[in-house]
mmCIF file of C-alpha atoms and ligand atoms in Angstrom:
data_model
loop_
_atom_site.group_PDB
_atom_site.id
_atom_site.type_symbol
_atom_site.label_atom_id
_atom_site.label_comp_id
_atom_site.label_asym_id
_atom_site.label_seq_id
_atom_site.Cartn_x
_atom_site.Cartn_y
_atom_site.Cartn_z
ATOM 1 C CA MET A 1 -0.926 12.794 15.943
ATOM 2 C CA ILE A 2 -1.653 11.252 12.565
ATOM 3 C CA ASP A 3 -1.275 7.552 13.282
ATOM 4 C CA LEU A 4 -0.437 5.501 10.196
ATOM 5 C CA ARG A 5 1.369 2.671 12.017
ATOM 6 C CA SER A 6 -1.491 0.252 11.455
ATOM 7 C CA ASP A 7 -5.245 -0.050 11.117
ATOM 8 C CA THR A 8 -5.193 -1.718 14.544
ATOM 9 C CA VAL A 9 -4.816 1.694 16.221
ATOM 10 C CA THR A 10 -8.386 2.946 15.726
ATOM 11 C CA LYS A 11 -10.461 3.723 18.804
ATOM 12 C CA PRO A 12 -14.142 2.802 19.179
ATOM 13 C CA ASP A 13 -16.403 5.658 18.159
ATOM 14 C CA GLU A 14 -19.491 6.876 19.982
ATOM 15 C CA ARG A 15 -21.842 4.361 18.320
ATOM 16 C CA MET A 16 -19.592 1.534 19.407
ATOM 17 C CA ARG A 17 -19.222 2.809 22.960
ATOM 18 C CA LYS A 18 -22.991 3.212 23.246
ATOM 19 C CA ALA A 19 -23.499 -0.321 21.939
ATOM 20 C CA MET A 20 -20.980 -1.591 24.515
ATOM 21 C CA TYR A 21 -22.818 0.215 27.298
ATOM 22 C CA GLU A 22 -26.187 -1.125 26.264
ATOM 23 C CA ALA A 23 -25.108 -4.665 25.305
ATOM 24 C CA GLU A 24 -27.197 -7.502 26.666
ATOM 25 C CA VAL A 25 -24.799 -10.026 28.163
ATOM 26 C CA GLY A 26 -24.687 -13.546 29.591
ATOM 27 C CA ASP A 27 -22.069 -16.206 30.286
ATOM 28 C CA ASP A 28 -20.568 -16.970 26.896
ATOM 29 C CA VAL A 29 -18.830 -20.120 28.151
ATOM 30 C CA TYR A 30 -22.389 -21.481 28.638
ATOM 31 C CA GLY A 31 -23.290 -20.090 25.186
ATOM 32 C CA GLU A 32 -25.650 -17.631 26.906
ATOM 33 C CA ASP A 33 -24.390 -14.250 25.736
ATOM 34 C CA PRO A 34 -27.021 -13.021 23.254
ATOM 35 C CA THR A 35 -24.759 -10.319 21.806
ATOM 36 C CA VAL A 36 -21.925 -12.760 21.121
ATOM 37 C CA ASN A 37 -24.406 -15.232 19.644
ATOM 38 C CA LYS A 38 -25.769 -12.529 17.330
ATOM 39 C CA LEU A 39 -22.269 -11.519 16.184
ATOM 40 C CA GLU A 40 -21.310 -15.141 15.500
ATOM 41 C CA GLU A 41 -24.521 -15.776 13.539
ATOM 42 C CA MET A 42 -23.997 -12.618 11.482
ATOM 43 C CA ALA A 43 -20.386 -13.542 10.718
ATOM 44 C CA ALA A 44 -21.235 -17.125 9.728
ATOM 45 C CA ALA A 45 -23.962 -15.857 7.384
ATOM 46 C CA LEU A 46 -21.643 -13.255 5.814
ATOM 47 C CA LEU A 47 -19.010 -15.909 5.164
ATOM 48 C CA GLY A 48 -21.441 -18.629 4.093
ATOM 49 C CA LYS A 49 -20.078 -20.980 6.746
ATOM 50 C CA GLU A 50 -22.088 -23.210 9.112
ATOM 51 C CA ASP A 51 -20.805 -21.610 12.283
ATOM 52 C CA ALA A 52 -18.467 -18.952 13.682
ATOM 53 C CA LEU A 53 -16.692 -18.146 16.925
ATOM 54 C CA PHE A 54 -15.682 -14.828 18.498
ATOM 55 C CA VAL A 55 -12.019 -14.980 19.546
ATOM 56 C CA THR A 56 -9.744 -12.500 21.276
ATOM 57 C CA SER A 57 -7.446 -11.685 18.355
ATOM 58 C CA GLY A 58 -6.352 -12.570 14.864
ATOM 59 C CA THR A 59 -3.417 -14.459 16.279
ATOM 60 C CA GLN A 60 -5.673 -16.515 18.543
ATOM 61 C CA GLY A 61 -7.985 -17.266 15.607
ATOM 62 C CA ASN A 62 -5.129 -18.452 13.387
ATOM 63 C CA GLN A 63 -3.650 -20.537 16.182
ATOM 64 C CA ILE A 64 -6.964 -22.192 17.020
ATOM 65 C CA ALA A 65 -7.340 -23.095 13.334
ATOM 66 C CA GLY A 66 -3.893 -24.724 13.415
ATOM 67 C CA LEU A 67 -4.773 -26.622 16.577
ATOM 68 C CA VAL A 68 -8.043 -27.926 15.135
ATOM 69 C CA HIS A 69 -6.684 -28.878 11.716
ATOM 70 C CA CYS A 70 -3.221 -30.244 12.527
ATOM 71 C CA LEU A 71 -1.508 -32.962 14.517
ATOM 72 C CA PRO A 72 1.969 -32.584 16.045
ATOM 73 C CA GLY A 73 4.663 -33.655 13.603
ATOM 74 C CA GLN A 74 2.821 -32.387 10.547
ATOM 75 C CA GLU A 75 3.851 -29.615 8.171
ATOM 76 C CA VAL A 76 1.915 -26.495 7.173
ATOM 77 C CA ILE A 77 2.407 -24.799 3.799
ATOM 78 C CA MET A 78 2.195 -21.012 3.594
ATOM 79 C CA GLU A 79 3.658 -18.036 1.764
ATOM 80 C CA SER A 80 7.144 -17.048 2.951
ATOM 81 C CA GLN A 81 6.056 -13.589 4.149
ATOM 82 C CA ALA A 82 2.868 -14.766 5.852
ATOM 83 C CA HIS A 83 1.904 -13.131 9.135
ATOM 84 C CA ILE A 84 1.566 -16.566 10.761
ATOM 85 C CA PHE A 85 5.179 -17.302 9.814
ATOM 86 C CA LEU A 86 6.729 -13.894 10.525
ATOM 87 C CA TYR A 87 4.707 -12.264 13.270
ATOM 88 C CA GLU A 88 3.069 -14.847 15.513
ATOM 89 C CA ALA A 89 6.153 -15.701 17.574
ATOM 90 C CA ALA A 90 6.367 -19.245 16.149
ATOM 91 C CA ALA A 91 3.059 -19.998 17.869
ATOM 92 C CA LEU A 92 2.134 -22.644 15.308
ATOM 93 C CA SER A 93 5.239 -24.639 16.265
ATOM 94 C CA ALA A 94 4.844 -23.890 19.975
ATOM 95 C CA PHE A 95 1.152 -24.878 20.205
ATOM 96 C CA SER A 96 0.347 -27.175 17.283
ATOM 97 C CA GLY A 97 3.782 -28.856 17.194
ATOM 98 C CA VAL A 98 4.073 -28.471 13.429
ATOM 99 C CA GLN A 99 6.808 -27.187 11.159
ATOM 100 C CA ILE A 100 6.223 -24.620 8.468
ATOM 101 C CA LYS A 101 7.124 -25.006 4.796
ATOM 102 C CA THR A 102 7.241 -21.657 3.039
ATOM 103 C CA ILE A 103 6.766 -20.816 -0.635
ATOM 104 C CA ASP A 104 7.792 -17.456 -2.114
ATOM 105 C CA GLY A 105 4.731 -15.858 -3.600
ATOM 106 C CA GLU A 106 4.107 -13.057 -6.034
ATOM 107 C CA ASN A 107 2.173 -10.196 -4.480
ATOM 108 C CA GLY A 108 1.296 -12.562 -1.664
ATOM 109 C CA ALA A 109 -0.096 -15.257 -3.965
ATOM 110 C CA MET A 110 1.524 -18.696 -4.005
ATOM 111 C CA ASN A 111 1.789 -20.505 -7.340
ATOM 112 C CA PRO A 112 -0.649 -23.463 -7.112
ATOM 113 C CA ALA A 113 1.848 -25.717 -8.951
ATOM 114 C CA GLU A 114 4.468 -24.935 -6.308
ATOM 115 C CA VAL A 115 1.952 -25.654 -3.570
ATOM 116 C CA GLU A 116 1.214 -28.993 -5.209
ATOM 117 C CA ALA A 117 4.924 -29.791 -5.431
ATOM 118 C CA ALA A 118 5.341 -28.926 -1.754
ATOM 119 C CA VAL A 119 2.684 -31.402 -0.595
ATOM 120 C CA ARG A 120 4.463 -34.307 1.068
ATOM 121 C CA GLY A 121 4.205 -37.874 -0.204
ATOM 122 C CA GLU A 122 4.052 -41.229 1.550
ATOM 123 C CA ASP A 123 7.620 -41.379 2.816
ATOM 124 C CA ILE A 124 8.473 -42.513 6.326
ATOM 125 C CA HIS A 125 11.122 -39.793 6.543
ATOM 126 C CA GLN A 126 8.739 -36.961 5.801
ATOM 127 C CA PRO A 127 6.048 -35.164 7.785
ATOM 128 C CA GLU A 128 2.500 -35.206 6.439
ATOM 129 C CA THR A 129 1.149 -31.959 5.066
ATOM 130 C CA GLY A 130 -1.533 -31.050 7.599
ATOM 131 C CA LEU A 131 -2.713 -27.648 6.392
ATOM 132 C CA ILE A 132 -2.327 -24.984 3.717
ATOM 133 C CA CYS A 133 -2.654 -21.339 4.818
ATOM 134 C CA ILE A 134 -3.470 -18.390 2.579
ATOM 135 C CA GLU A 135 -3.368 -14.721 3.645
ATOM 136 C CA ASN A 136 -5.756 -12.228 2.035
ATOM 137 C CA THR A 137 -5.150 -9.336 1.882
ATOM 138 C CA HIS A 138 -1.457 -10.043 2.225
ATOM 139 C CA ASN A 139 0.095 -7.691 4.764
ATOM 140 C CA LYS A 140 3.784 -7.971 3.824
ATOM 141 C CA ALA A 141 2.900 -7.695 0.146
ATOM 142 C CA GLY A 142 1.421 -4.295 0.990
ATOM 143 C CA GLY A 143 -2.233 -5.221 1.467
ATOM 144 C CA ALA A 144 -2.275 -7.035 -1.876
ATOM 145 C CA VAL A 145 -5.511 -8.759 -2.829
ATOM 146 C CA VAL A 146 -4.819 -12.430 -3.528
ATOM 147 C CA PRO A 147 -6.991 -13.155 -6.589
ATOM 148 C CA LEU A 148 -9.996 -15.394 -6.151
ATOM 149 C CA GLU A 149 -8.829 -17.649 -9.016
ATOM 150 C CA ASN A 150 -5.555 -18.219 -7.177
ATOM 151 C CA MET A 151 -7.436 -19.225 -4.035
ATOM 152 C CA GLU A 152 -9.655 -21.536 -6.061
ATOM 153 C CA ALA A 153 -6.673 -23.238 -7.719
ATOM 154 C CA ILE A 154 -4.921 -23.778 -4.370
ATOM 155 C CA TYR A 155 -8.137 -25.096 -2.854
ATOM 156 C CA GLN A 156 -8.375 -27.635 -5.681
ATOM 157 C CA VAL A 157 -4.820 -28.812 -4.998
ATOM 158 C CA ALA A 158 -5.698 -29.088 -1.312
ATOM 159 C CA LYS A 159 -8.886 -31.082 -1.930
ATOM 160 C CA GLN A 160 -7.140 -33.460 -4.344
ATOM 161 C CA ASN A 161 -4.718 -34.211 -1.526
ATOM 162 C CA ASP A 162 -7.287 -34.188 1.285
ATOM 163 C CA ILE A 163 -5.658 -31.217 3.055
ATOM 164 C CA PRO A 164 -7.651 -28.450 4.778
ATOM 165 C CA VAL A 165 -7.170 -24.776 3.846
ATOM 166 C CA HIS A 166 -7.153 -21.975 6.410
ATOM 167 C CA LEU A 167 -7.486 -18.354 5.368
ATOM 168 C CA ASP A 168 -5.801 -15.674 7.468
ATOM 169 C CA GLY A 169 -8.267 -13.039 6.366
ATOM 170 C CA ALA A 170 -7.305 -10.455 8.973
ATOM 171 C CA ARG A 171 -8.138 -7.892 6.259
ATOM 172 C CA LEU A 172 -10.502 -10.011 4.149
ATOM 173 C CA PHE A 173 -13.104 -7.233 4.028
ATOM 174 C CA ASN A 174 -10.484 -4.959 2.427
ATOM 175 C CA ALA A 175 -9.985 -7.640 -0.248
ATOM 176 C CA SER A 176 -13.728 -7.929 -0.708
ATOM 177 C CA VAL A 177 -14.344 -4.165 -1.002
ATOM 178 C CA ALA A 178 -11.319 -3.555 -3.265
ATOM 179 C CA SER A 179 -12.193 -6.364 -5.660
ATOM 180 C CA LYS A 180 -15.971 -5.814 -5.399
ATOM 181 C CA THR A 181 -16.300 -9.500 -4.582
ATOM 182 C CA PRO A 182 -18.620 -10.733 -1.825
ATOM 183 C CA ILE A 183 -16.662 -12.056 1.135
ATOM 184 C CA LYS A 184 -18.501 -15.378 0.731
ATOM 185 C CA GLU A 185 -16.730 -15.953 -2.583
ATOM 186 C CA PHE A 186 -13.341 -15.895 -0.873
ATOM 187 C CA ALA A 187 -14.598 -18.050 1.993
ATOM 188 C CA LYS A 188 -15.825 -20.667 -0.509
ATOM 189 C CA TYR A 189 -12.243 -21.806 -1.131
ATOM 190 C CA THR A 190 -11.409 -22.398 2.514
ATOM 191 C CA ASP A 191 -12.214 -24.816 5.317
ATOM 192 C CA SER A 192 -11.693 -22.156 7.963
ATOM 193 C CA VAL A 193 -11.450 -18.381 7.896
ATOM 194 C CA GLN A 194 -10.196 -15.852 10.403
ATOM 195 C CA PHE A 195 -11.015 -12.166 10.028
ATOM 196 C CA CYS A 196 -10.294 -9.244 12.337
ATOM 197 C CA LEU A 197 -12.954 -6.889 13.659
ATOM 198 C CA SER A 198 -10.288 -4.670 15.163
ATOM 199 C CA LYS A 199 -8.475 -3.488 12.036
ATOM 200 C CA GLY A 200 -10.143 -1.438 9.275
ATOM 201 C CA LEU A 201 -13.566 -2.389 10.617
ATOM 202 C CA GLY A 202 -12.786 -0.279 13.669
ATOM 203 C CA ALA A 203 -13.909 -2.442 16.606
ATOM 204 C CA PRO A 204 -11.635 -2.240 19.654
ATOM 205 C CA VAL A 205 -11.122 -5.983 20.135
ATOM 206 C CA GLY A 206 -11.601 -9.331 18.525
ATOM 207 C CA SER A 207 -11.662 -11.608 15.541
ATOM 208 C CA ILE A 208 -13.967 -14.224 14.114
ATOM 209 C CA ILE A 209 -13.111 -17.719 13.020
ATOM 210 C CA ALA A 210 -15.601 -19.607 10.925
ATOM 211 C CA GLY A 211 -15.993 -23.022 9.351
ATOM 212 C CA SER A 212 -18.124 -26.147 9.578
ATOM 213 C CA SER A 213 -20.127 -26.838 12.760
ATOM 214 C CA GLU A 214 -17.678 -29.613 13.568
ATOM 215 C CA PHE A 215 -14.703 -27.264 13.130
ATOM 216 C CA ILE A 216 -16.273 -24.685 15.446
ATOM 217 C CA THR A 217 -17.113 -27.298 18.106
ATOM 218 C CA HIS A 218 -13.409 -28.204 18.254
ATOM 219 C CA ALA A 219 -12.379 -24.546 17.987
ATOM 220 C CA ARG A 220 -14.573 -23.665 20.981
ATOM 221 C CA LYS A 221 -12.801 -26.296 23.061
ATOM 222 C CA TRP A 222 -9.369 -25.023 21.982
ATOM 223 C CA ARG A 223 -10.379 -21.445 22.746
ATOM 224 C CA LYS A 224 -11.319 -22.593 26.270
ATOM 225 C CA ARG A 225 -8.017 -24.446 26.677
ATOM 226 C CA LEU A 226 -6.168 -21.284 25.678
ATOM 227 C CA GLY A 227 -8.045 -19.260 28.287
ATOM 228 C CA GLY A 228 -10.165 -17.491 25.684
ATOM 229 C CA GLY A 229 -13.586 -18.351 27.183
ATOM 230 C CA LEU A 230 -14.578 -14.840 28.215
ATOM 231 C CA ARG A 231 -17.907 -14.901 30.109
ATOM 232 C CA GLN A 232 -19.956 -11.650 29.723
ATOM 233 C CA VAL A 233 -18.069 -10.720 26.591
ATOM 234 C CA GLY A 234 -21.080 -9.217 24.814
ATOM 235 C CA VAL A 235 -19.640 -5.821 25.785
ATOM 236 C CA LEU A 236 -16.821 -6.570 23.324
ATOM 237 C CA ALA A 237 -18.962 -8.301 20.719
ATOM 238 C CA ALA A 238 -21.362 -5.322 20.524
ATOM 239 C CA PRO A 239 -18.898 -3.025 18.690
ATOM 240 C CA GLY A 240 -18.095 -5.990 16.431
ATOM 241 C CA ILE A 241 -21.747 -6.016 15.348
ATOM 242 C CA ILE A 242 -21.559 -2.276 14.568
ATOM 243 C CA ALA A 243 -18.341 -2.952 12.631
ATOM 244 C CA LEU A 244 -20.110 -5.500 10.415
ATOM 245 C CA GLU A 245 -23.313 -3.507 10.048
ATOM 246 C CA GLU A 246 -21.838 -0.084 9.393
ATOM 247 C CA ASN A 247 -18.112 -0.100 8.716
ATOM 248 C CA ILE A 248 -17.564 -2.400 5.747
ATOM 249 C CA VAL A 249 -18.390 0.111 3.017
ATOM 250 C CA ARG A 250 -16.216 2.807 4.601
ATOM 251 C CA LEU A 251 -13.101 0.711 3.891
ATOM 252 C CA GLN A 252 -13.220 2.249 0.420
ATOM 253 C CA ASN A 253 -12.308 5.606 2.032
ATOM 254 C CA ASP A 254 -9.167 4.014 3.483
ATOM 255 C CA HIS A 255 -8.331 2.634 0.038
ATOM 256 C CA ALA A 256 -8.886 6.010 -1.659
ATOM 257 C CA ASN A 257 -6.791 7.767 1.001
ATOM 258 C CA ALA A 258 -4.025 5.199 0.513
ATOM 259 C CA LYS A 259 -4.043 5.790 -3.258
ATOM 260 C CA HIS A 260 -3.776 9.584 -2.745
ATOM 261 C CA LEU A 261 -1.033 9.198 -0.197
ATOM 262 C CA ALA A 262 0.905 6.854 -2.500
ATOM 263 C CA GLU A 263 0.625 9.354 -5.360
ATOM 264 C CA GLY A 264 1.846 12.174 -3.127
ATOM 265 C CA LEU A 265 4.768 10.160 -1.754
ATOM 266 C CA GLN A 266 5.768 8.824 -5.174
ATOM 267 C CA ALA A 267 6.217 12.421 -6.373
ATOM 268 C CA ILE A 268 8.877 13.043 -3.682
ATOM 269 C CA GLU A 269 12.391 12.516 -5.007
ATOM 270 C CA GLY A 270 14.175 9.693 -3.187
ATOM 271 C CA LEU A 271 11.011 7.724 -2.366
ATOM 272 C CA THR A 272 9.693 4.718 -4.285
ATOM 273 C CA ILE A 273 6.359 3.030 -3.718
ATOM 274 C CA LYS A 274 7.017 -0.713 -3.627
ATOM 275 C CA ASN A 275 3.493 -2.100 -3.869
ATOM 276 C CA SER A 276 0.466 -1.681 -6.105
ATOM 277 C CA VAL A 277 -1.619 -0.202 -3.228
ATOM 278 C CA ASP A 278 -4.679 -2.399 -3.808
ATOM 279 C CA THR A 279 -6.099 -1.535 -0.382
ATOM 280 C CA ASN A 280 -4.989 0.456 2.689
ATOM 281 C CA ILE A 281 -1.263 -0.298 2.959
ATOM 282 C CA ILE A 282 1.608 1.601 1.342
ATOM 283 C CA LEU A 283 5.176 0.314 1.410
ATOM 284 C CA VAL A 284 7.762 2.980 0.718
ATOM 285 C CA ASP A 285 11.373 2.257 -0.197
ATOM 286 C CA ILE A 286 13.466 5.014 1.357
ATOM 287 C CA SER A 287 16.920 3.707 0.388
ATOM 288 C CA ASN A 288 17.562 6.708 -1.905
ATOM 289 C CA CYS A 289 16.508 9.445 0.452
ATOM 290 C CA GLY A 290 19.589 9.542 2.683
ATOM 291 C CA LEU A 291 17.813 8.578 5.914
ATOM 292 C CA SER A 292 17.858 5.296 7.800
ATOM 293 C CA THR A 293 14.474 3.706 8.542
ATOM 294 C CA ASP A 294 14.858 4.564 12.234
ATOM 295 C CA ALA A 295 15.716 8.195 11.451
ATOM 296 C CA PHE A 296 12.805 8.448 9.014
ATOM 297 C CA VAL A 297 10.310 7.103 11.560
ATOM 298 C CA HIS A 298 11.805 9.267 14.308
ATOM 299 C CA GLN A 299 11.742 12.484 12.306
ATOM 300 C CA LEU A 300 8.182 11.930 11.184
ATOM 301 C CA LYS A 301 7.238 11.346 14.804
ATOM 302 C CA ASN A 302 8.725 14.741 15.627
ATOM 303 C CA HIS A 303 6.251 16.092 13.060
ATOM 304 C CA ASP A 304 3.336 14.290 14.779
ATOM 305 C CA ILE A 305 3.113 11.461 12.262
ATOM 306 C CA LEU A 306 3.449 7.839 13.294
ATOM 307 C CA THR A 307 4.622 5.160 10.850
ATOM 308 C CA GLY A 308 6.587 1.938 11.216
ATOM 309 C CA ALA A 309 9.662 0.280 9.725
ATOM 310 C CA PHE A 310 8.611 -2.791 7.760
ATOM 311 C CA GLY A 311 11.779 -4.482 6.587
ATOM 312 C CA PRO A 312 15.090 -3.086 5.344
ATOM 313 C CA ASN A 313 14.698 0.454 3.951
ATOM 314 C CA THR A 314 10.940 0.084 3.998
ATOM 315 C CA ILE A 315 8.356 2.187 5.797
ATOM 316 C CA ARG A 316 4.742 1.074 6.086
ATOM 317 C CA PHE A 317 1.896 3.586 6.046
ATOM 318 C CA VAL A 318 -1.560 2.164 6.843
ATOM 319 C CA THR A 319 -4.671 4.262 6.308
ATOM 320 C CA ASN A 320 -7.480 3.681 8.772
ATOM 321 C CA ASN A 321 -10.695 4.956 10.303
ATOM 322 C CA GLY A 322 -8.851 7.718 12.177
ATOM 323 C CA ILE A 323 -7.363 9.267 9.004
ATOM 324 C CA CYS A 324 -9.195 11.821 6.874
ATOM 325 C CA GLU A 325 -8.450 13.240 3.420
ATOM 326 C CA GLU A 326 -6.956 16.391 4.914
ATOM 327 C CA ASP A 327 -4.433 14.305 6.885
ATOM 328 C CA ILE A 328 -3.117 12.882 3.612
ATOM 329 C CA GLY A 329 -2.097 16.345 2.381
ATOM 330 C CA THR A 330 -0.453 17.093 5.743
ATOM 331 C CA VAL A 331 1.540 13.856 5.645
ATOM 332 C CA VAL A 332 2.815 14.478 2.111
ATOM 333 C CA VAL A 333 3.951 18.015 3.012
ATOM 334 C CA LYS A 334 5.760 16.828 6.139
ATOM 335 C CA VAL A 335 7.412 13.838 4.483
ATOM 336 C CA LYS A 336 8.668 16.138 1.727
ATOM 337 C CA LYS A 337 10.101 18.443 4.373
ATOM 338 C CA ILE A 338 12.098 15.737 6.179
ATOM 339 C CA VAL A 339 13.334 14.129 2.959
ATOM 340 C CA LYS A 340 14.551 17.488 1.585
ATOM 341 C CA ALA A 341 16.239 18.558 4.848
HETATM 342 N N1 TLP B 1 -0.974 -7.470 11.983
HETATM 343 C C1 TLP B 1 -0.385 -6.374 12.697
HETATM 344 C C2 TLP B 1 1.036 -6.718 13.186
HETATM 345 O O1 TLP B 1 0.998 -7.903 13.875
HETATM 346 C C3 TLP B 1 2.044 -6.799 12.093
HETATM 347 C C4 TLP B 1 -0.364 -5.157 11.812
HETATM 348 O O2 TLP B 1 -0.175 -4.052 12.359
HETATM 349 O O3 TLP B 1 -0.536 -5.301 10.600
HETATM 350 N N2 TLP B 1 -2.916 -11.749 10.291
HETATM 351 C C5 TLP B 1 -2.525 -10.645 9.651
HETATM 352 C C6 TLP B 1 -2.432 -10.674 8.173
HETATM 353 C C7 TLP B 1 -2.211 -9.482 10.368
HETATM 354 O O4 TLP B 1 -1.807 -8.414 9.701
HETATM 355 C C8 TLP B 1 -2.327 -9.487 11.774
HETATM 356 C C9 TLP B 1 -1.932 -8.280 12.586
HETATM 357 C C10 TLP B 1 -2.758 -10.664 12.394
HETATM 358 C C11 TLP B 1 -3.035 -11.787 11.620
HETATM 359 C C12 TLP B 1 -2.873 -10.775 13.894
HETATM 360 O O5 TLP B 1 -3.945 -10.058 14.401
HETATM 361 P P1 TLP B 1 -3.958 -9.640 15.955
HETATM 362 O O6 TLP B 1 -3.057 -8.455 16.059
HETATM 363 O O7 TLP B 1 -5.396 -9.335 16.209
HETATM 364 O O8 TLP B 1 -3.474 -10.803 16.733
#
């Protein structure tokens, strides 16, 4: 199987499994797991934040950020296709008790002037704006890199209005590698950051959230409340350390493979590439190829290729650690075959 459904599907390689086996562990709820502590220190240093926390998933990281930053009855501003809005089962409303105000972005980037206009004023009828969320890279915009200048401008709006900014950086390292910008630069325009170890970086489990020491103290408490205090969890942090030490640079292979795949698919009559393919995600419009999204996904599966529907007439292909250059050629040949049939 060539699995292009997501970059979440990668399996830990031998180095990671060895590191898991050999990991020194302790009770992380007491702060005594040396492997977790090392991972958190590494992540905080990479992001230029005071402290960091290992959490179970990207969703948990984003939700903890909401819980720390917001009070029930507040409103959170984010882009209308944000993962937190579309794919986290309304967790922000369920846990933090907030409502979400969406802004349509361009390639995942919100216009700072529109963000400013969306900030609530002093009116008894209105909620307070409790948080602004940015997503980088932006999944629904096809792994688009939200430009640093855009993040800076939104951060300025936020600071002028005394509102914290959270970055859903599930794929922040893809943004960093693609734009040749140190991850710290992106983190500079945020009060909290979440990034995933278990996507392109190839670890089997986990995310990091980072911010000020005070933010992480509160985040640690919320993680415990949510049942995310995981005892001898160094066995899961160990592959995260390998991910940060060895797997960041290799994201450029995923990006190159995505570019090649997009070129190959674009040349097939009936298919249109919808996004600029900045990183590892390709969105393909199949409305002119005579197949429904379900039929397209199903037929590719019959040819040992896994993809996913990602909106009306749209198929998402995500390159990842398990995909090599040769696979790209195979996929193009097989897609051509089913589209022509
Ligand atoms: N994204 C998954 C699905 O949930 C759609 C994927 O296959 O792309 N933020 C962003 C931007 C994400 O893309 C994801 C996962 C998350 C947060 C949540 O991470 P996890 O799955 O670790 O909870």
